[in-house]
C-alpha cells in the first residue's frame, strides 16, 4: 500500500448533470431543508425539556429521533450547500471519512430508533396492562443510550477498512456526501471483499430491525381489530399508517440503492442515484417533527396553551 500516493482531499461533485445556472437555486433548496430540519426538531427537544408531562417513554424516543435527525443534517448538508453556493466541494481526506462514518452512523441509529419505537408501540397496544411496568422512563432511557452507542460499531468497522485502502489520484466523489459506495470506485485495489462486508453489515443493521418492525405491526393490527370501539381502531390505525409511511420512505429506497450493483441489467444513472439518496436521507428528518409531534394530542395541546398564554401576556402589556 505504501507504493500508492494517497490523495490529500476529496471533492464533492453532487449532481454531475446539473447546469451551473441552477447551482444557487439548489443551494437555497438544501439550505431551506437544513433550516427546516434543524428548527423543527429543535422545537421538539425544547418542548420536551420544558414540559414535564411529556417525560414518558414515547417522547424519549421522539427526542432521540429528533437529535439524530439534527445530527445527520448537520453532518451532511453544510458541505453540500457550500458546493453549490460557493463552488466549494473540497473535503480533507480524514474529514471525508469522518463524514462517511457519521452519515452511516446516523443511518444505523435511525434504524435502531425505529426498532425501539416499534417495540414501544407493540408493548403499549398488545400488552396495555403490563406496559407501565415493562416500559418505564429508565428502561427507555437505557435502550436509547444503548442504540446511540452500538450504532457506532458497524459503520466504524467499514470506515476503518476503507480508510486503510490506497487512493491513487481520482478524488471526485459523484455523490452528495462521502459514503462507502461513492468512495469504493476511487480505491486503487480490489475492494470487493471490503464492500461485501460493508454491504452485509448495512443489510443487517437495516433489515433485521425492519423484520421486527413488520412483525410488531402485524401483531398491532391483529390487536386493533379485536378492539370493541371503532374510534379507538381508527385512531390507532391512523397513527400506525403514518409511521408506516415514514418507515417505507426510510427503508425501500435504501434497498434499491444498495442492491443495484448486485442485480444484472439493473442500473441507475448517477443523478438518479444521488436524487434517491438525498430523498431517503433528508426527507424523513424534515417531516418527522410534523408526523410524530403535530399529530400528537398532548403536544398540540401544549402549543395551544403556549399561544393562549402569549396572547394573555400581550393583552396585559397593552392594558398597562
PDB file of C-alpha atoms in Angstrom:
ATOM      1  CA  UNK A   1       0.000   0.000   0.000  1.00  0.00           C
ATOM      2  CA  UNK A   2       2.925   2.345   0.592  1.00  0.00           C
ATOM      3  CA  UNK A   3       3.657   2.356  -3.185  1.00  0.00           C
ATOM      4  CA  UNK A   4       0.478   4.320  -3.812  1.00  0.00           C
ATOM      5  CA  UNK A   5       0.192   8.074  -3.490  1.00  0.00           C
ATOM      6  CA  UNK A   6      -2.817   8.864  -1.356  1.00  0.00           C
ATOM      7  CA  UNK A   7      -4.905  11.923  -2.099  1.00  0.00           C
ATOM      8  CA  UNK A   8      -4.972  14.701   0.472  1.00  0.00           C
ATOM      9  CA  UNK A   9      -8.574  15.742  -0.176  1.00  0.00           C
ATOM     10  CA  UNK A  10     -11.762  14.704  -1.936  1.00  0.00           C
ATOM     11  CA  UNK A  11     -14.189  16.842  -3.912  1.00  0.00           C
ATOM     12  CA  UNK A  12     -17.967  16.506  -3.630  1.00  0.00           C
ATOM     13  CA  UNK A  13     -19.347  16.782  -7.164  1.00  0.00           C
ATOM     14  CA  UNK A  14     -23.035  16.387  -6.374  1.00  0.00           C
ATOM     15  CA  UNK A  15     -25.339  16.041  -9.369  1.00  0.00           C
ATOM     16  CA  UNK A  16     -22.949  15.665 -12.358  1.00  0.00           C
ATOM     17  CA  UNK A  17     -25.522  16.771 -14.962  1.00  0.00           C
ATOM     18  CA  UNK A  18     -26.695  19.870 -13.112  1.00  0.00           C
ATOM     19  CA  UNK A  19     -26.016  23.075 -15.043  1.00  0.00           C
ATOM     20  CA  UNK A  20     -24.171  25.910 -13.226  1.00  0.00           C
ATOM     21  CA  UNK A  21     -27.058  28.350 -13.662  1.00  0.00           C
ATOM     22  CA  UNK A  22     -29.107  26.194 -11.246  1.00  0.00           C
ATOM     23  CA  UNK A  23     -26.433  25.955  -8.562  1.00  0.00           C
ATOM     24  CA  UNK A  24     -27.714  28.857  -6.439  1.00  0.00           C
ATOM     25  CA  UNK A  25     -31.294  27.582  -6.635  1.00  0.00           C
ATOM     26  CA  UNK A  26     -30.189  24.120  -5.482  1.00  0.00           C
ATOM     27  CA  UNK A  27     -28.114  25.693  -2.693  1.00  0.00           C
ATOM     28  CA  UNK A  28     -31.159  27.611  -1.458  1.00  0.00           C
ATOM     29  CA  UNK A  29     -33.217  24.400  -1.586  1.00  0.00           C
ATOM     30  CA  UNK A  30     -30.756  22.492   0.596  1.00  0.00           C
ATOM     31  CA  UNK A  31     -30.386  25.497   2.905  1.00  0.00           C
ATOM     32  CA  UNK A  32     -34.174  25.527   3.342  1.00  0.00           C
ATOM     33  CA  UNK A  33     -34.115  21.788   4.109  1.00  0.00           C
ATOM     34  CA  UNK A  34     -31.381  22.287   6.696  1.00  0.00           C
ATOM     35  CA  UNK A  35     -33.103  25.184   8.463  1.00  0.00           C
ATOM     36  CA  UNK A  36     -36.490  23.422   8.442  1.00  0.00           C
ATOM     37  CA  UNK A  37     -34.998  20.182   9.748  1.00  0.00           C
ATOM     38  CA  UNK A  38     -32.994  21.888  12.485  1.00  0.00           C
ATOM     39  CA  UNK A  39     -35.715  24.272  13.678  1.00  0.00           C
ATOM     40  CA  UNK A  40     -38.491  21.681  13.576  1.00  0.00           C
ATOM     41  CA  UNK A  41     -36.548  19.061  15.508  1.00  0.00           C
ATOM     42  CA  UNK A  42     -35.069  21.576  17.960  1.00  0.00           C
ATOM     43  CA  UNK A  43     -38.588  22.755  18.724  1.00  0.00           C
ATOM     44  CA  UNK A  44     -39.493  19.205  19.723  1.00  0.00           C
ATOM     45  CA  UNK A  45     -36.444  18.978  22.004  1.00  0.00           C
ATOM     46  CA  UNK A  46     -37.317  22.324  23.652  1.00  0.00           C
ATOM     47  CA  UNK A  47     -40.950  21.306  24.189  1.00  0.00           C
ATOM     48  CA  UNK A  48     -39.871  18.012  25.750  1.00  0.00           C
ATOM     49  CA  UNK A  49     -37.359  19.768  28.009  1.00  0.00           C
ATOM     50  CA  UNK A  50     -39.817  22.371  29.292  1.00  0.00           C
ATOM     51  CA  UNK A  51     -42.904  20.158  29.698  1.00  0.00           C
ATOM     52  CA  UNK A  52     -42.572  17.555  32.453  1.00  0.00           C
ATOM     53  CA  UNK A  53     -45.861  15.989  31.331  1.00  0.00           C
ATOM     54  CA  UNK A  54     -44.038  14.724  28.222  1.00  0.00           C
ATOM     55  CA  UNK A  55     -41.395  12.844  30.183  1.00  0.00           C
ATOM     56  CA  UNK A  56     -42.698   9.478  29.029  1.00  0.00           C
ATOM     57  CA  UNK A  57     -41.094   6.617  27.048  1.00  0.00           C
ATOM     58  CA  UNK A  58     -42.754   7.516  23.743  1.00  0.00           C
ATOM     59  CA  UNK A  59     -41.469  11.104  23.877  1.00  0.00           C
ATOM     60  CA  UNK A  60     -37.985   9.972  24.868  1.00  0.00           C
ATOM     61  CA  UNK A  61     -37.906   8.093  21.549  1.00  0.00           C
ATOM     62  CA  UNK A  62     -39.153  11.164  19.673  1.00  0.00           C
ATOM     63  CA  UNK A  63     -36.446  13.362  21.177  1.00  0.00           C
ATOM     64  CA  UNK A  64     -33.835  10.737  20.347  1.00  0.00           C
ATOM     65  CA  UNK A  65     -35.039  10.674  16.736  1.00  0.00           C
ATOM     66  CA  UNK A  66     -35.078  14.494  16.624  1.00  0.00           C
ATOM     67  CA  UNK A  67     -31.476  14.738  17.868  1.00  0.00           C
ATOM     68  CA  UNK A  68     -30.405  12.078  15.380  1.00  0.00           C
ATOM     69  CA  UNK A  69     -32.074  13.965  12.519  1.00  0.00           C
ATOM     70  CA  UNK A  70     -30.371  17.223  13.552  1.00  0.00           C
ATOM     71  CA  UNK A  71     -27.039  15.412  13.700  1.00  0.00           C
ATOM     72  CA  UNK A  72     -27.450  13.870  10.250  1.00  0.00           C
ATOM     73  CA  UNK A  73     -28.491  17.166   8.633  1.00  0.00           C
ATOM     74  CA  UNK A  74     -25.554  18.980  10.270  1.00  0.00           C
ATOM     75  CA  UNK A  75     -23.061  16.397   9.049  1.00  0.00           C
ATOM     76  CA  UNK A  76     -24.434  16.066   5.509  1.00  0.00           C
ATOM     77  CA  UNK A  77     -25.840  19.412   4.366  1.00  0.00           C
ATOM     78  CA  UNK A  78     -23.357  22.266   5.083  1.00  0.00           C
ATOM     79  CA  UNK A  79     -20.729  20.967   2.648  1.00  0.00           C
ATOM     80  CA  UNK A  80     -23.402  20.229   0.020  1.00  0.00           C
ATOM     81  CA  UNK A  81     -24.716  23.786   0.403  1.00  0.00           C
ATOM     82  CA  UNK A  82     -21.156  25.156   0.088  1.00  0.00           C
ATOM     83  CA  UNK A  83     -20.662  23.044  -3.046  1.00  0.00           C
ATOM     84  CA  UNK A  84     -23.483  24.831  -4.849  1.00  0.00           C
ATOM     85  CA  UNK A  85     -23.330  28.236  -3.172  1.00  0.00           C
ATOM     86  CA  UNK A  86     -19.580  28.917  -3.358  1.00  0.00           C
ATOM     87  CA  UNK A  87     -18.457  26.046  -5.618  1.00  0.00           C
ATOM     88  CA  UNK A  88     -16.511  24.660  -2.652  1.00  0.00           C
ATOM     89  CA  UNK A  89     -16.910  20.899  -2.577  1.00  0.00           C
ATOM     90  CA  UNK A  90     -13.483  20.022  -1.185  1.00  0.00           C
ATOM     91  CA  UNK A  91     -13.172  17.855   1.923  1.00  0.00           C
ATOM     92  CA  UNK A  92      -9.946  16.852   3.635  1.00  0.00           C
ATOM     93  CA  UNK A  93      -9.051  13.156   3.494  1.00  0.00           C
ATOM     94  CA  UNK A  94      -9.834  12.471   7.153  1.00  0.00           C
ATOM     95  CA  UNK A  95     -12.782  14.877   7.143  1.00  0.00           C
ATOM     96  CA  UNK A  96     -14.363  12.865   4.344  1.00  0.00           C
ATOM     97  CA  UNK A  97     -14.001   9.634   6.299  1.00  0.00           C
ATOM     98  CA  UNK A  98     -15.369  11.315   9.411  1.00  0.00           C
ATOM     99  CA  UNK A  99     -18.383  12.443   7.402  1.00  0.00           C
ATOM    100  CA  UNK A 100     -18.740   8.942   5.940  1.00  0.00           C
ATOM    101  CA  UNK A 101     -18.707   7.382   9.381  1.00  0.00           C
ATOM    102  CA  UNK A 102     -21.257   9.836  10.760  1.00  0.00           C
ATOM    103  CA  UNK A 103     -23.547   9.503   7.712  1.00  0.00           C
ATOM    104  CA  UNK A 104     -23.680   5.728   8.150  1.00  0.00           C
ATOM    105  CA  UNK A 105     -23.784   6.104  11.938  1.00  0.00           C
ATOM    106  CA  UNK A 106     -26.922   8.226  11.906  1.00  0.00           C
ATOM    107  CA  UNK A 107     -28.449   5.914   9.310  1.00  0.00           C
ATOM    108  CA  UNK A 108     -27.826   2.939  11.604  1.00  0.00           C
ATOM    109  CA  UNK A 109     -29.029   4.911  14.627  1.00  0.00           C
ATOM    110  CA  UNK A 110     -32.310   5.842  12.952  1.00  0.00           C
ATOM    111  CA  UNK A 111     -32.907   2.199  12.089  1.00  0.00           C
ATOM    112  CA  UNK A 112     -32.400   1.244  15.739  1.00  0.00           C
ATOM    113  CA  UNK A 113     -34.617   4.117  16.913  1.00  0.00           C
ATOM    114  CA  UNK A 114     -37.419   2.968  14.587  1.00  0.00           C
ATOM    115  CA  UNK A 115     -36.959  -0.526  16.040  1.00  0.00           C
ATOM    116  CA  UNK A 116     -37.278   0.874  19.571  1.00  0.00           C
ATOM    117  CA  UNK A 117     -40.339   2.875  18.559  1.00  0.00           C
ATOM    118  CA  UNK A 118     -41.965  -0.247  17.120  1.00  0.00           C
ATOM    119  CA  UNK A 119     -41.154  -2.161  20.314  1.00  0.00           C
ATOM    120  CA  UNK A 120     -42.730   0.586  22.418  1.00  0.00           C
ATOM    121  CA  UNK A 121     -45.936   0.642  20.327  1.00  0.00           C
ATOM    122  CA  UNK A 122     -46.057  -3.179  20.301  1.00  0.00           C
ATOM    123  CA  UNK A 123     -45.915  -3.364  24.097  1.00  0.00           C
ATOM    124  CA  UNK A 124     -48.339  -0.451  24.571  1.00  0.00           C
ATOM    125  CA  UNK A 125     -51.029  -1.877  22.265  1.00  0.00           C
ATOM    126  CA  UNK A 126     -50.579  -5.620  22.665  1.00  0.00           C
ATOM    127  CA  UNK A 127     -49.844  -5.607  26.423  1.00  0.00           C
ATOM    128  CA  UNK A 128     -51.585  -2.455  27.720  1.00  0.00           C
ATOM    129  CA  UNK A 129     -51.901  -3.641  31.337  1.00  0.00           C
ATOM    130  CA  UNK A 130     -48.263  -4.662  31.664  1.00  0.00           C
ATOM    131  CA  UNK A 131     -46.861  -1.783  29.617  1.00  0.00           C
ATOM    132  CA  UNK A 132     -46.375   0.712  32.525  1.00  0.00           C
ATOM    133  CA  UNK A 133     -44.141  -1.756  34.364  1.00  0.00           C
ATOM    134  CA  UNK A 134     -42.382  -3.163  31.286  1.00  0.00           C
ATOM    135  CA  UNK A 135     -41.514   0.182  29.671  1.00  0.00           C
ATOM    136  CA  UNK A 136     -40.533   2.804  32.248  1.00  0.00           C
ATOM    137  CA  UNK A 137     -38.644   6.024  31.592  1.00  0.00           C
ATOM    138  CA  UNK A 138     -35.491   4.401  32.953  1.00  0.00           C
ATOM    139  CA  UNK A 139     -35.904   1.395  30.658  1.00  0.00           C
ATOM    140  CA  UNK A 140     -36.454   3.584  27.603  1.00  0.00           C
ATOM    141  CA  UNK A 141     -33.528   5.849  28.500  1.00  0.00           C
ATOM    142  CA  UNK A 142     -31.314   2.759  28.791  1.00  0.00           C
ATOM    143  CA  UNK A 143     -32.488   1.420  25.414  1.00  0.00           C
ATOM    144  CA  UNK A 144     -31.911   4.823  23.838  1.00  0.00           C
ATOM    145  CA  UNK A 145     -28.362   5.131  25.183  1.00  0.00           C
ATOM    146  CA  UNK A 146     -27.675   1.570  24.029  1.00  0.00           C
ATOM    147  CA  UNK A 147     -28.822   2.470  20.494  1.00  0.00           C
ATOM    148  CA  UNK A 148     -26.657   5.610  20.417  1.00  0.00           C
ATOM    149  CA  UNK A 149     -23.644   3.577  21.500  1.00  0.00           C
ATOM    150  CA  UNK A 150     -23.974   0.397  19.462  1.00  0.00           C
ATOM    151  CA  UNK A 151     -24.778   2.304  16.259  1.00  0.00           C
ATOM    152  CA  UNK A 152     -21.080   3.300  16.076  1.00  0.00           C
ATOM    153  CA  UNK A 153     -19.827  -0.285  15.840  1.00  0.00           C
ATOM    154  CA  UNK A 154     -20.912  -1.406  12.369  1.00  0.00           C
ATOM    155  CA  UNK A 155     -20.146   1.867  10.497  1.00  0.00           C
ATOM    156  CA  UNK A 156     -16.862   2.051  12.389  1.00  0.00           C
ATOM    157  CA  UNK A 157     -15.708  -1.301  11.008  1.00  0.00           C
ATOM    158  CA  UNK A 158     -16.419  -0.243   7.418  1.00  0.00           C
ATOM    159  CA  UNK A 159     -14.895   3.210   7.886  1.00  0.00           C
ATOM    160  CA  UNK A 160     -11.641   1.801   9.254  1.00  0.00           C
ATOM    161  CA  UNK A 161     -11.432  -0.783   6.444  1.00  0.00           C
ATOM    162  CA  UNK A 162     -11.847   1.831   3.707  1.00  0.00           C
ATOM    163  CA  UNK A 163      -9.634   4.443   5.335  1.00  0.00           C
ATOM    164  CA  UNK A 164      -6.740   1.977   5.130  1.00  0.00           C
ATOM    165  CA  UNK A 165      -7.250   1.464   1.392  1.00  0.00           C
ATOM    166  CA  UNK A 166      -4.920   3.251  -1.106  1.00  0.00           C
ATOM    167  CA  UNK A 167      -6.292   6.164  -3.162  1.00  0.00           C
ATOM    168  CA  UNK A 168      -4.123   6.880  -6.193  1.00  0.00           C
ATOM    169  CA  UNK A 169      -5.386  10.073  -7.738  1.00  0.00           C
ATOM    170  CA  UNK A 170      -9.027  10.411  -8.785  1.00  0.00           C
ATOM    171  CA  UNK A 171     -10.648  12.271  -5.927  1.00  0.00           C
ATOM    172  CA  UNK A 172     -14.016  13.430  -7.288  1.00  0.00           C
ATOM    173  CA  UNK A 173     -16.946  11.910  -5.402  1.00  0.00           C
ATOM    174  CA  UNK A 174     -20.022  11.583  -7.614  1.00  0.00           C
ATOM    175  CA  UNK A 175     -22.427  11.827  -4.704  1.00  0.00           C
ATOM    176  CA  UNK A 176     -23.958  14.399  -2.355  1.00  0.00           C
ATOM    177  CA  UNK A 177     -21.665  13.373   0.508  1.00  0.00           C
ATOM    178  CA  UNK A 178     -18.959  10.855   1.378  1.00  0.00           C
ATOM    179  CA  UNK A 179     -20.313   7.306   1.528  1.00  0.00           C
ATOM    180  CA  UNK A 180     -18.826   3.848   1.148  1.00  0.00           C
ATOM    181  CA  UNK A 181     -20.445   3.368  -2.254  1.00  0.00           C
ATOM    182  CA  UNK A 182     -19.116   6.682  -3.555  1.00  0.00           C
ATOM    183  CA  UNK A 183     -15.559   6.073  -2.316  1.00  0.00           C
ATOM    184  CA  UNK A 184     -15.099   2.457  -3.389  1.00  0.00           C
ATOM    185  CA  UNK A 185     -14.679   3.425  -7.049  1.00  0.00           C
ATOM    186  CA  UNK A 186     -11.737   5.679  -6.107  1.00  0.00           C
ATOM    187  CA  UNK A 187      -9.711   2.937  -4.402  1.00  0.00           C
ATOM    188  CA  UNK A 188      -6.713   1.627  -6.367  1.00  0.00           C
ATOM    189  CA  UNK A 189      -7.124  -2.033  -5.383  1.00  0.00           C
ATOM    190  CA  UNK A 190      -9.924  -4.548  -5.481  1.00  0.00           C
ATOM    191  CA  UNK A 191     -12.473  -3.656  -2.794  1.00  0.00           C
ATOM    192  CA  UNK A 192     -14.955  -6.471  -3.405  1.00  0.00           C
ATOM    193  CA  UNK A 193     -14.199  -8.086  -0.049  1.00  0.00           C
ATOM    194  CA  UNK A 194     -14.459  -4.867   1.917  1.00  0.00           C
ATOM    195  CA  UNK A 195     -17.566  -3.762   0.027  1.00  0.00           C
ATOM    196  CA  UNK A 196     -19.231  -7.152   0.533  1.00  0.00           C
ATOM    197  CA  UNK A 197     -18.561  -6.852   4.263  1.00  0.00           C
ATOM    198  CA  UNK A 198     -19.935  -3.305   4.325  1.00  0.00           C
ATOM    199  CA  UNK A 199     -22.988  -4.416   2.334  1.00  0.00           C
ATOM    200  CA  UNK A 200     -23.646  -7.334   4.701  1.00  0.00           C
ATOM    201  CA  UNK A 201     -23.324  -5.018   7.701  1.00  0.00           C
ATOM    202  CA  UNK A 202     -25.712  -2.483   6.134  1.00  0.00           C
ATOM    203  CA  UNK A 203     -28.277  -5.173   5.348  1.00  0.00           C
ATOM    204  CA  UNK A 204     -28.053  -6.493   8.900  1.00  0.00           C
ATOM    205  CA  UNK A 205     -28.417  -3.125  10.636  1.00  0.00           C
ATOM    206  CA  UNK A 206     -31.246  -2.072   8.328  1.00  0.00           C
ATOM    207  CA  UNK A 207     -33.339  -5.149   7.716  1.00  0.00           C
ATOM    208  CA  UNK A 208     -33.106  -7.096  10.972  1.00  0.00           C
ATOM    209  CA  UNK A 209     -34.861  -4.143  12.677  1.00  0.00           C
ATOM    210  CA  UNK A 210     -37.255  -3.956   9.713  1.00  0.00           C
ATOM    211  CA  UNK A 211     -38.176  -7.621  10.191  1.00  0.00           C
ATOM    212  CA  UNK A 212     -39.138  -6.946  13.815  1.00  0.00           C
ATOM    213  CA  UNK A 213     -40.979  -3.750  12.825  1.00  0.00           C
ATOM    214  CA  UNK A 214     -43.093  -5.712  10.329  1.00  0.00           C
ATOM    215  CA  UNK A 215     -43.737  -8.418  12.933  1.00  0.00           C
ATOM    216  CA  UNK A 216     -44.754  -5.834  15.539  1.00  0.00           C
ATOM    217  CA  UNK A 217     -47.114  -4.076  13.146  1.00  0.00           C
ATOM    218  CA  UNK A 218     -48.791  -7.366  12.236  1.00  0.00           C
ATOM    219  CA  UNK A 219     -49.363  -8.003  15.944  1.00  0.00           C
ATOM    220  CA  UNK A 220     -50.623  -4.446  16.399  1.00  0.00           C
ATOM    221  CA  UNK A 221     -53.104  -4.796  13.530  1.00  0.00           C
ATOM    222  CA  UNK A 222     -54.419  -8.054  14.999  1.00  0.00           C
ATOM    223  CA  UNK A 223     -54.821  -6.431  18.424  1.00  0.00           C
ATOM    224  CA  UNK A 224     -56.516  -3.357  16.944  1.00  0.00           C
ATOM    225  CA  UNK A 225     -59.013  -5.488  15.026  1.00  0.00           C
ATOM    226  CA  UNK A 226     -60.050  -7.020  18.341  1.00  0.00           C
ATOM    227  CA  UNK A 227     -60.882  -3.618  19.807  1.00  0.00           C
ATOM    228  CA  UNK A 228     -64.539  -3.086  20.569  1.00  0.00           C
ATOM    229  CA  UNK A 229     -64.618   0.645  19.839  1.00  0.00           C
ATOM    230  CA  UNK A 230     -64.392   1.744  16.227  1.00  0.00           C
ATOM    231  CA  UNK A 231     -62.969   5.169  17.198  1.00  0.00           C
ATOM    232  CA  UNK A 232     -60.073   3.544  19.015  1.00  0.00           C
ATOM    233  CA  UNK A 233     -59.399   1.408  15.962  1.00  0.00           C
ATOM    234  CA  UNK A 234     -59.314   4.374  13.616  1.00  0.00           C
ATOM    235  CA  UNK A 235     -57.021   6.402  15.874  1.00  0.00           C
ATOM    236  CA  UNK A 236     -54.539   3.540  16.239  1.00  0.00           C
ATOM    237  CA  UNK A 237     -54.651   2.707  12.532  1.00  0.00           C
ATOM    238  CA  UNK A 238     -54.085   6.371  11.653  1.00  0.00           C
ATOM    239  CA  UNK A 239     -51.008   6.567  13.878  1.00  0.00           C
ATOM    240  CA  UNK A 240     -49.607   3.278  12.574  1.00  0.00           C
ATOM    241  CA  UNK A 241     -50.296   4.210   8.937  1.00  0.00           C
ATOM    242  CA  UNK A 242     -48.431   7.500   9.333  1.00  0.00           C
ATOM    243  CA  UNK A 243     -45.457   5.821  10.963  1.00  0.00           C
ATOM    244  CA  UNK A 244     -45.616   3.091   8.321  1.00  0.00           C
ATOM    245  CA  UNK A 245     -45.194   5.705   5.571  1.00  0.00           C
ATOM    246  CA  UNK A 246     -42.059   7.084   7.249  1.00  0.00           C
ATOM    247  CA  UNK A 247     -40.676   3.571   7.662  1.00  0.00           C
ATOM    248  CA  UNK A 248     -41.381   2.777   3.997  1.00  0.00           C
ATOM    249  CA  UNK A 249     -39.639   6.004   2.884  1.00  0.00           C
ATOM    250  CA  UNK A 250     -36.675   5.149   5.091  1.00  0.00           C
ATOM    251  CA  UNK A 251     -36.172   1.511   4.045  1.00  0.00           C
ATOM    252  CA  UNK A 252     -37.436   0.917   0.489  1.00  0.00           C
ATOM    253  CA  UNK A 253     -35.261   3.449  -1.429  1.00  0.00           C
ATOM    254  CA  UNK A 254     -32.203   2.320   0.567  1.00  0.00           C
ATOM    255  CA  UNK A 255     -32.841  -1.243  -0.528  1.00  0.00           C
ATOM    256  CA  UNK A 256     -32.814  -0.322  -4.229  1.00  0.00           C
ATOM    257  CA  UNK A 257     -29.665   1.788  -3.902  1.00  0.00           C
ATOM    258  CA  UNK A 258     -27.789  -0.980  -2.072  1.00  0.00           C
ATOM    259  CA  UNK A 259     -28.845  -3.912  -4.290  1.00  0.00           C
ATOM    260  CA  UNK A 260     -28.496  -2.192  -7.690  1.00  0.00           C
ATOM    261  CA  UNK A 261     -24.782  -3.132  -8.079  1.00  0.00           C
ATOM    262  CA  UNK A 262     -25.639  -6.788  -7.460  1.00  0.00           C
ATOM    263  CA  UNK A 263     -28.502  -7.157  -9.948  1.00  0.00           C
ATOM    264  CA  UNK A 264     -27.616  -7.618 -13.663  1.00  0.00           C
ATOM    265  CA  UNK A 265     -29.304  -5.249 -16.122  1.00  0.00           C
ATOM    266  CA  UNK A 266     -30.439  -3.012 -13.266  1.00  0.00           C
ATOM    267  CA  UNK A 267     -28.642   0.304 -13.363  1.00  0.00           C
ATOM    268  CA  UNK A 268     -29.210   3.815 -12.081  1.00  0.00           C
ATOM    269  CA  UNK A 269     -27.709   6.962 -13.540  1.00  0.00           C
ATOM    270  CA  UNK A 270     -25.552   8.953 -11.117  1.00  0.00           C
ATOM    271  CA  UNK A 271     -28.147  11.726 -10.968  1.00  0.00           C
ATOM    272  CA  UNK A 272     -30.968   9.286 -10.159  1.00  0.00           C
ATOM    273  CA  UNK A 273     -28.832   7.522  -7.564  1.00  0.00           C
ATOM    274  CA  UNK A 274     -27.947  10.825  -5.880  1.00  0.00           C
ATOM    275  CA  UNK A 275     -31.560  12.028  -6.008  1.00  0.00           C
ATOM    276  CA  UNK A 276     -32.714   8.773  -4.387  1.00  0.00           C
ATOM    277  CA  UNK A 277     -30.054   9.030  -1.685  1.00  0.00           C
ATOM    278  CA  UNK A 278     -30.963  12.660  -0.956  1.00  0.00           C
ATOM    279  CA  UNK A 279     -34.661  11.761  -0.831  1.00  0.00           C
ATOM    280  CA  UNK A 280     -34.441   8.929   1.688  1.00  0.00           C
ATOM    281  CA  UNK A 281     -31.761  10.712   3.733  1.00  0.00           C
ATOM    282  CA  UNK A 282     -33.215  14.217   4.002  1.00  0.00           C
ATOM    283  CA  UNK A 283     -36.974  13.944   3.502  1.00  0.00           C
ATOM    284  CA  UNK A 284     -37.814  11.959   6.699  1.00  0.00           C
ATOM    285  CA  UNK A 285     -35.905  14.348   9.037  1.00  0.00           C
ATOM    286  CA  UNK A 286     -37.886  17.279   7.598  1.00  0.00           C
ATOM    287  CA  UNK A 287     -41.315  15.729   8.107  1.00  0.00           C
ATOM    288  CA  UNK A 288     -40.665  13.723  11.280  1.00  0.00           C
ATOM    289  CA  UNK A 289     -41.490  16.656  13.614  1.00  0.00           C
ATOM    290  CA  UNK A 290     -44.848  17.064  11.876  1.00  0.00           C
ATOM    291  CA  UNK A 291     -45.611  13.346  11.778  1.00  0.00           C
ATOM    292  CA  UNK A 292     -44.614  12.482  15.325  1.00  0.00           C
ATOM    293  CA  UNK A 293     -45.367  15.764  17.085  1.00  0.00           C
ATOM    294  CA  UNK A 294     -48.060  17.868  15.490  1.00  0.00           C
ATOM    295  CA  UNK A 295     -50.268  14.784  15.156  1.00  0.00           C
ATOM    296  CA  UNK A 296     -49.795  14.035  18.849  1.00  0.00           C
ATOM    297  CA  UNK A 297     -52.666  15.281  21.003  1.00  0.00           C
ATOM    298  CA  UNK A 298     -50.547  16.220  24.027  1.00  0.00           C
ATOM    299  CA  UNK A 299     -48.097  18.327  22.019  1.00  0.00           C
ATOM    300  CA  UNK A 300     -50.869  20.133  20.142  1.00  0.00           C
ATOM    301  CA  UNK A 301     -52.474  20.995  23.481  1.00  0.00           C
ATOM    302  CA  UNK A 302     -49.151  22.349  24.750  1.00  0.00           C
ATOM    303  CA  UNK A 303     -48.784  24.555  21.671  1.00  0.00           C
ATOM    304  CA  UNK A 304     -52.341  25.861  22.138  1.00  0.00           C
ATOM    305  CA  UNK A 305     -51.597  26.632  25.800  1.00  0.00           C
ATOM    306  CA  UNK A 306     -48.393  28.473  24.864  1.00  0.00           C
ATOM    307  CA  UNK A 307     -50.229  30.529  22.234  1.00  0.00           C
ATOM    308  CA  UNK A 308     -53.053  31.409  24.648  1.00  0.00           C
ATOM    309  CA  UNK A 309     -50.546  32.346  27.348  1.00  0.00           C
ATOM    310  CA  UNK A 310     -48.727  34.553  24.840  1.00  0.00           C
ATOM    311  CA  UNK A 311     -51.986  36.303  23.906  1.00  0.00           C
ATOM    312  CA  UNK A 312     -52.812  36.903  27.569  1.00  0.00           C
ATOM    313  CA  UNK A 313     -49.374  38.426  28.206  1.00  0.00           C
ATOM    314  CA  UNK A 314     -49.738  40.693  25.161  1.00  0.00           C
ATOM    315  CA  UNK A 315     -53.182  41.875  26.322  1.00  0.00           C
ATOM    316  CA  UNK A 316     -51.888  42.556  29.838  1.00  0.00           C
ATOM    317  CA  UNK A 317     -48.978  44.584  28.467  1.00  0.00           C
ATOM    318  CA  UNK A 318     -51.350  46.609  26.269  1.00  0.00           C
ATOM    319  CA  UNK A 319     -53.603  47.398  29.250  1.00  0.00           C
ATOM    320  CA  UNK A 320     -50.611  48.580  31.255  1.00  0.00           C
TER     321      UNK A 320
END
